[in-house]
Coordinates of C-alpha atoms and ligand atoms in Angstrom, one line a residue:
X1 CA 98.6 -174.8 149.5
X2 CA 96.3 -175.0 153.1
X3 CA 92.8 -175.8 152.5
X4 CA 90.7 -173.2 154.1
X5 CA 88.3 -175.1 156.3
X6 CA 85.1 -172.9 156.5
X7 CA 82.9 -175.3 158.9
X8 CA 86.0 -175.3 161.4
X9 CA 85.0 -173.7 164.6
X10 CA 89.0 -172.7 165.2
X11 CA 89.5 -169.9 163.0
X12 CA 92.6 -170.3 160.7
X13 CA 95.6 -168.1 160.8
X14 CA 94.8 -166.1 157.5
X15 CA 98.8 -165.2 157.4
X16 CA 99.1 -169.1 157.0
X17 CA 97.0 -168.6 153.8
X18 CA 99.7 -168.4 149.9
X19 CA 98.4 -165.9 148.1
X20 CA 96.7 -168.0 145.5
X21 CA 94.6 -169.5 148.4
X22 CA 93.7 -165.7 149.4
X23 CA 92.9 -165.0 146.1
X24 CA 90.0 -168.3 145.7
X25 CA 89.0 -167.5 149.3
X26 CA 87.5 -163.8 147.6
X27 CA 86.9 -165.9 144.5
X28 CA 84.1 -168.1 146.3
X29 CA 82.9 -164.8 148.3
X30 CA 82.2 -163.5 144.4
X31 CA 85.3 -160.8 145.3
X32 CA 87.7 -159.5 143.0
X33 CA 91.4 -160.8 142.9
X34 CA 91.9 -157.0 143.6
X35 CA 90.4 -157.7 147.3
X36 CA 93.1 -160.4 147.9
X37 CA 95.7 -157.8 146.7
X38 CA 94.7 -155.5 149.2
X39 CA 94.3 -157.4 152.3
X40 CA 97.8 -159.4 151.2
X41 CA 99.2 -155.6 151.3
X42 CA 98.0 -155.0 154.7
X43 CA 99.4 -158.1 156.3
X44 CA 103.0 -158.0 154.6
X45 CA 103.8 -154.8 153.7
X46 CA 102.0 -152.6 156.1
X47 CA 102.5 -155.4 159.1
X48 CA 98.2 -155.3 160.3
X49 CA 97.4 -157.5 163.4
X50 CA 94.1 -156.8 163.2
X51 CA 91.4 -156.9 160.5
X52 CA 90.1 -153.3 161.8
X53 CA 93.4 -152.0 160.4
X54 CA 92.4 -152.7 157.0
X55 CA 90.4 -149.6 156.8
X56 CA 89.9 -149.8 152.6
X57 CA 87.9 -152.9 153.1
X58 CA 84.7 -152.4 154.1
X59 CA 83.3 -153.0 157.5
X60 CA 80.9 -155.7 156.3
X61 CA 83.6 -157.4 154.2
X62 CA 86.3 -157.3 157.2
X63 CA 83.6 -158.9 159.4
X64 CA 82.5 -161.6 156.9
X65 CA 86.8 -162.5 156.8
X66 CA 87.0 -162.1 160.7
X67 CA 84.0 -164.9 161.1
X68 CA 86.4 -167.5 159.6
X69 CA 90.1 -166.3 159.8
X70 CA 91.5 -164.8 163.2
X71 CA 95.3 -162.9 163.2
X72 CA 98.1 -164.6 165.9
X73 CA 100.6 -162.3 165.9
X74 CA 103.1 -162.5 168.3
X75 CA 103.1 -159.9 171.0
X76 CA 106.3 -157.7 172.8
X77 CA 106.4 -159.4 176.5
X78 CA 109.9 -157.8 178.1
X79 CA 112.1 -155.7 176.6
X80 CA 115.5 -155.1 178.3
X81 CA 118.1 -152.7 177.1
X82 CA 121.6 -152.6 177.6
X83 CA 124.6 -150.0 178.3
X84 CA 125.8 -150.4 174.8
X85 CA 122.8 -149.8 172.8
X86 CA 121.6 -153.8 172.5
X87 CA 117.7 -154.8 173.0
X88 CA 116.3 -157.4 173.6
X89 CA 113.4 -158.5 173.2
X90 CA 111.3 -161.4 174.5
X91 CA 108.2 -162.2 172.6
X92 CA 105.0 -164.7 173.5
X93 CA 103.9 -167.1 170.8
X94 CA 100.1 -167.6 170.4
X95 CA 100.4 -170.8 172.2
X96 CA 102.0 -169.2 174.9
X97 CA 105.3 -170.2 174.7
X98 CA 108.5 -167.8 174.3
X99 CA 111.3 -166.8 171.9
X100 CA 113.4 -163.5 172.2
X101 CA 115.2 -161.4 169.6
X102 CA 117.8 -159.4 169.7
X103 CA 118.3 -155.5 167.7
X104 CA 122.1 -155.0 167.7
X105 CA 122.3 -150.9 166.7
X106 CA 125.7 -149.8 164.8
X107 CA 124.7 -146.2 164.2
X108 CA 128.2 -145.1 163.2
X109 CA 128.2 -147.7 160.0
X110 CA 124.3 -147.6 159.8
X111 CA 123.5 -151.0 160.3
X112 CA 121.0 -152.1 162.6
X113 CA 120.7 -155.8 162.6
X114 CA 118.0 -157.5 163.8
X115 CA 118.8 -162.0 165.1
X116 CA 116.0 -163.8 165.2
X117 CA 114.4 -167.2 166.6
X118 CA 113.0 -169.6 164.0
X119 CA 112.3 -172.5 167.0
X120 CA 110.9 -172.4 170.4
X121 CA 114.3 -174.0 171.9
X122 CA 116.9 -176.1 170.0
X123 CA 117.1 -179.9 169.4
X124 CA 121.1 -179.8 168.6
X125 CA 122.5 -179.4 172.2
X126 CA 125.6 -177.6 171.4
X127 CA 127.4 -177.5 175.1
X128 CA 128.4 -173.6 174.9
X129 CA 124.6 -172.4 174.0
X130 CA 121.9 -171.8 176.6
X131 CA 119.2 -172.7 173.9
X132 CA 120.9 -176.0 173.5
X133 CA 120.0 -176.4 177.3
X134 CA 116.5 -176.4 176.4
X135 CA 114.8 -179.0 174.4
X136 CA 113.3 -178.4 171.2
X137 CA 109.2 -177.4 171.7
X138 CA 108.4 -176.7 168.0
X139 CA 109.5 -174.9 165.4
X140 CA 108.2 -171.2 164.4
X141 CA 105.6 -170.6 161.7
X142 CA 106.4 -167.9 158.9
X143 CA 104.6 -165.1 160.4
X144 CA 106.0 -165.5 163.5
X145 CA 109.6 -165.3 162.2
X146 CA 108.5 -162.6 159.8
X147 CA 106.9 -160.6 163.0
X148 CA 109.8 -160.5 164.9
X149 CA 111.7 -158.2 162.0
X150 CA 108.1 -156.0 161.4
X151 CA 108.5 -155.3 165.5
X152 CA 111.8 -155.0 165.7
X153 CA 112.1 -152.6 163.0
X154 CA 109.5 -150.7 164.6
X155 CA 110.9 -150.6 167.6
X156 CA 114.2 -149.5 166.0
X157 CA 112.5 -146.7 164.4
X158 CA 111.3 -145.4 167.4
X159 CA 114.3 -145.4 169.5
X160 CA 117.2 -145.2 166.1
X161 CA 114.6 -143.1 163.8
X162 CA 116.5 -145.6 161.5
X163 CA 115.3 -149.1 159.7
X164 CA 116.8 -152.2 160.0
X165 CA 119.3 -153.0 157.9
X166 CA 120.3 -156.5 158.2
X167 CA 118.2 -159.5 159.6
X168 CA 120.1 -162.9 161.3
X169 CA 118.8 -166.1 161.5
X170 CA 121.1 -166.9 164.3
X171 CA 118.9 -166.2 167.5
X172 CA 117.0 -169.5 169.2
X173 CA 117.0 -172.6 167.0
X174 CA 118.8 -174.1 164.0
X175 CA 116.7 -172.6 160.6
X176 CA 117.9 -175.2 158.6
X177 CA 115.6 -177.7 160.8
X178 CA 113.0 -175.0 160.2
X179 CA 113.3 -175.0 156.5
X180 CA 110.3 -174.4 155.0
X181 CA 108.6 -171.4 157.6
X182 CA 112.4 -170.1 157.2
X183 CA 112.5 -169.6 153.5
X184 CA 108.6 -168.5 153.7
X185 CA 110.1 -165.7 155.9
X186 CA 112.4 -165.1 153.5
X187 CA 109.9 -164.5 150.7
X188 CA 108.1 -162.2 153.0
X189 CA 110.9 -160.5 153.8
X190 CA 112.5 -159.5 150.3
X191 CA 109.1 -160.0 148.4
X192 CA 108.2 -156.4 146.8
X193 CA 104.6 -157.0 147.9
X194 CA 106.3 -158.1 151.6
X195 CA 108.9 -155.9 153.7
X196 CA 111.4 -155.3 150.4
X197 CA 114.6 -156.5 151.8
X198 CA 117.9 -156.8 149.8
X199 CA 118.2 -161.1 150.3
X200 CA 121.8 -159.6 150.5
X201 CA 120.7 -158.3 153.9
X202 CA 119.9 -161.6 155.7
X203 CA 122.0 -164.0 156.7
X204 CA 121.0 -167.8 157.7
X205 CA 123.3 -169.1 159.8
X206 CA 123.6 -173.1 160.7
X207 CA 125.1 -175.3 163.2
X208 CA 125.9 -177.0 159.9
X209 CA 123.9 -179.3 158.4
X210 CA 125.2 -180.2 155.1
X211 CA 122.1 -182.0 152.7
X212 CA 120.3 -178.7 154.1
X213 CA 123.3 -176.6 152.4
X214 CA 123.1 -177.9 149.4
X215 CA 119.1 -177.5 149.2
X216 CA 119.5 -173.5 150.1
X217 CA 121.7 -173.6 146.9
X218 CA 119.0 -176.0 144.8
X219 CA 116.2 -173.4 146.1
X220 CA 118.2 -170.6 144.4
X221 CA 118.3 -168.6 148.0
X222 CA 120.1 -165.3 147.2
X223 CA 120.9 -164.9 151.6
X224 CA 124.1 -164.7 152.4
X225 CA 124.8 -168.1 155.2
X226 CA 126.9 -168.5 157.9
X227 CA 128.1 -171.7 159.4
X228 CA 128.7 -171.8 163.2
X229 CA 132.4 -173.4 163.3
X230 CA 133.6 -173.1 166.8
X231 CA 136.2 -175.7 166.2
X232 CA 138.5 -176.3 162.9
X233 CA 138.3 -180.1 163.6
X234 CA 136.4 -182.9 164.1
X235 CA 137.7 -184.1 167.1
X236 CA 136.9 -180.7 169.3
X237 CA 133.7 -180.1 167.2
X238 CA 132.5 -183.2 168.2
X239 CA 133.1 -182.3 171.8
X240 CA 131.2 -179.0 171.7
X241 CA 128.2 -179.5 168.3
X242 CA 126.9 -183.2 168.5
X243 CA 126.0 -182.2 164.8
X244 CA 129.3 -182.9 163.6
X245 CA 129.1 -186.7 164.1
X246 CA 126.8 -186.8 161.2
X247 CA 127.7 -183.8 159.1
X248 CA 131.9 -183.8 160.2
X249 CA 134.3 -181.1 158.9
X250 CA 135.0 -182.9 155.4
X251 CA 131.2 -183.5 154.3
X252 CA 130.4 -180.0 155.7
X253 CA 133.6 -178.5 153.4
X254 CA 132.0 -180.4 150.1
X255 CA 128.7 -178.9 151.1
X256 CA 130.1 -175.4 151.6
X257 CA 131.8 -175.9 148.3
X258 CA 128.5 -177.2 146.3
X259 CA 126.7 -174.0 147.5
X260 CA 129.5 -171.5 146.3
X261 CA 129.3 -173.4 142.9
X262 CA 125.9 -173.1 142.8
X263 CA 124.7 -170.0 144.0
X264 CA 126.1 -166.5 142.3
X265 CA 127.7 -164.5 144.7
X266 CA 126.2 -165.8 147.9
X267 CA 129.0 -165.0 150.8
X268 CA 129.9 -167.9 153.0
X269 CA 131.2 -166.7 156.6
X270 CA 132.8 -168.8 159.7
X271 CA 131.3 -168.1 162.9
X272 CA 133.8 -169.1 165.5
X273 CA 133.2 -168.8 169.1
X274 CA 136.8 -168.5 171.0
X275 CA 137.2 -170.3 174.0
X276 CA 140.0 -170.4 176.3
X277 CA 142.3 -173.4 175.9
X278 CA 140.3 -175.1 174.3
X279 CA 140.2 -173.8 170.3
X280 CA 142.1 -170.8 170.6
X281 CA 145.7 -171.5 169.8
X282 CA 147.8 -170.9 166.8
X283 CA 147.5 -174.3 166.0
X284 CA 143.8 -174.5 166.1
X285 CA 144.0 -170.9 163.5
X286 CA 146.4 -173.0 161.3
X287 CA 143.5 -175.6 161.4
X288 CA 141.0 -173.1 160.9
X289 CA 143.3 -171.4 157.8
X290 CA 143.2 -174.9 156.0
X291 CA 139.7 -174.7 156.1
X292 CA 139.0 -171.4 154.8
X293 CA 141.6 -172.4 151.9
X294 CA 139.3 -175.1 151.1
X295 CA 135.9 -172.2 150.9
X296 CA 137.6 -169.2 148.9
X297 CA 136.2 -166.2 149.8
X298 CA 135.3 -167.5 153.3
X299 CA 135.1 -164.3 155.8
X300 CA 136.0 -165.7 159.3
X301 CA 133.8 -163.8 162.2
X302 CA 135.8 -164.7 165.9
X303 CA 133.4 -164.0 168.6
X304 CA 133.7 -163.3 172.3
X305 CA 132.4 -165.5 174.3
X306 CA 129.9 -165.5 176.7
X307 CA 129.4 -167.1 179.9
X308 CA 126.3 -169.1 179.7
X309 CA 125.0 -171.0 183.5
X310 CA 126.5 -174.6 183.8
X311 CA 128.6 -174.5 181.5
X312 CA 132.0 -175.0 181.4
X313 CA 134.0 -173.1 178.7
X314 CA 135.2 -169.4 179.2
X315 CA 136.4 -166.6 177.4
X316 CA 139.6 -166.5 175.6
X317 CA 141.9 -163.8 176.5
X318 CA 141.9 -160.8 174.4
X319 CA 145.4 -161.4 173.8
X320 CA 145.2 -164.8 172.4
X321 CA 142.1 -164.0 169.9
X322 CA 143.9 -160.8 168.7
X323 CA 146.7 -163.1 167.9
X324 CA 144.7 -165.5 166.2
X325 CA 143.2 -162.9 164.5
X326 CA 146.5 -161.5 163.3
X327 CA 147.4 -165.3 162.4
X328 CA 144.8 -165.8 159.6
X329 CA 145.1 -162.3 158.5
X330 CA 148.5 -162.6 157.3
X331 CA 147.7 -165.0 155.4
X332 CA 145.0 -163.7 153.6
X333 CA 141.6 -164.1 155.6
X334 CA 139.1 -161.5 156.0
X335 CA 138.7 -161.5 159.7
X336 CA 136.4 -159.8 161.9
X337 CA 136.8 -160.0 165.7
X338 CA 133.2 -159.4 167.2
X339 CA 132.9 -158.0 170.7
X340 CA 130.3 -158.9 172.5
X341 CA 127.0 -156.9 172.6
X342 CA 124.4 -157.2 175.1
X343 CA 126.3 -159.3 177.8
X344 CA 124.6 -157.6 180.5
X345 CA 121.1 -158.7 178.9
X346 CA 122.1 -162.1 178.2
X347 CA 121.2 -161.2 174.9
X348 CA 124.7 -162.2 173.5
X349 CA 125.5 -165.0 170.7
X350 CA 124.5 -168.1 173.0
X351 CA 123.0 -166.6 176.2
X352 CA 119.1 -166.5 174.2
X353 CA 116.9 -169.0 176.5
X354 CA 114.0 -167.1 178.0
X355 CA 115.6 -166.7 181.2
Ligands
LIG1 S1 123.6 -172.9 169.0 FE1 122.2 -172.6 167.7 S2 122.3 -175.1 167.1 FE2 123.8 -174.5 169.1 S3 122.2 -175.3 170.2 FE3 122.1 -173.4 169.9 S4 120.6 -172.7 169.0 FE4 120.7 -174.6 168.6

């Protein structure tokens, strides 16, 4: 619970309050719980970014609230549009840092996915990733995560006449190292008093932090889970993802099995970027198949790599990717090959870095 400091000259962001705090605040002003409901609705259902928008509150009440609180929204800074319809937006945070979000439209399937960030930079230094070359500056707070969905949803309605259908926590940062704000943002996105999205429309993607995968299950999260796998043997995975040294494949497999046992029907996906002459052979596919068999019903997404400056890894050849996918499919694994989107604007997987 957040303590409201009335004497603080620095105003607090009202969106960092929990509902109970807001009710308490209005009570202290002699106002009913109904006022807290109204403000909550403005903040999270209607996405108000100023108190002036709250037109069903009297001017006097709005001024009183504004004496104590502020709203610190993220703001659109640069918008880039790819030839394939993908839109990347750079957002500015209240303290001057930048993050990026990507809208990936698939109109023929009525699928409009937003890929959102949860940290400024990232501490995990995966060797293929542009964000990993930045150091981690800070976690986003829940409103900053929520705002990305809110604003990209508006963008999606404007450009495509369709709301966002899916949210993936796959942008900048490791969601399970920003667990509290990520959890809170999921609450806001899925709550009936927030955006009301179905939890199944949300996917949290992790580079693989076993104890936090188990915590997701313990906390009863109903979102999908994606593991950025990218290599199905420890020696190779250690080379490109240092997190694997403490969270090797055996430890991760055990955590995924725990997640499956302890959640209802949350889906698990392995994300697998195919790198030329590194992880794209049939032997690599065999290793992946062995892993899939330990995590029943797992889906595999094979992703085309997009070149990142200063990284030696290259995109695997299409023929090799297809053979790899066919091999897995032959043994009953649900596999999808995801061709790259938005690469002309550096919006593709692993390319977000605030250039
Ligand atoms: S791939 Fe994800 S976890 Fe790894 S460095 Fe990039 S943002 Fe961080």
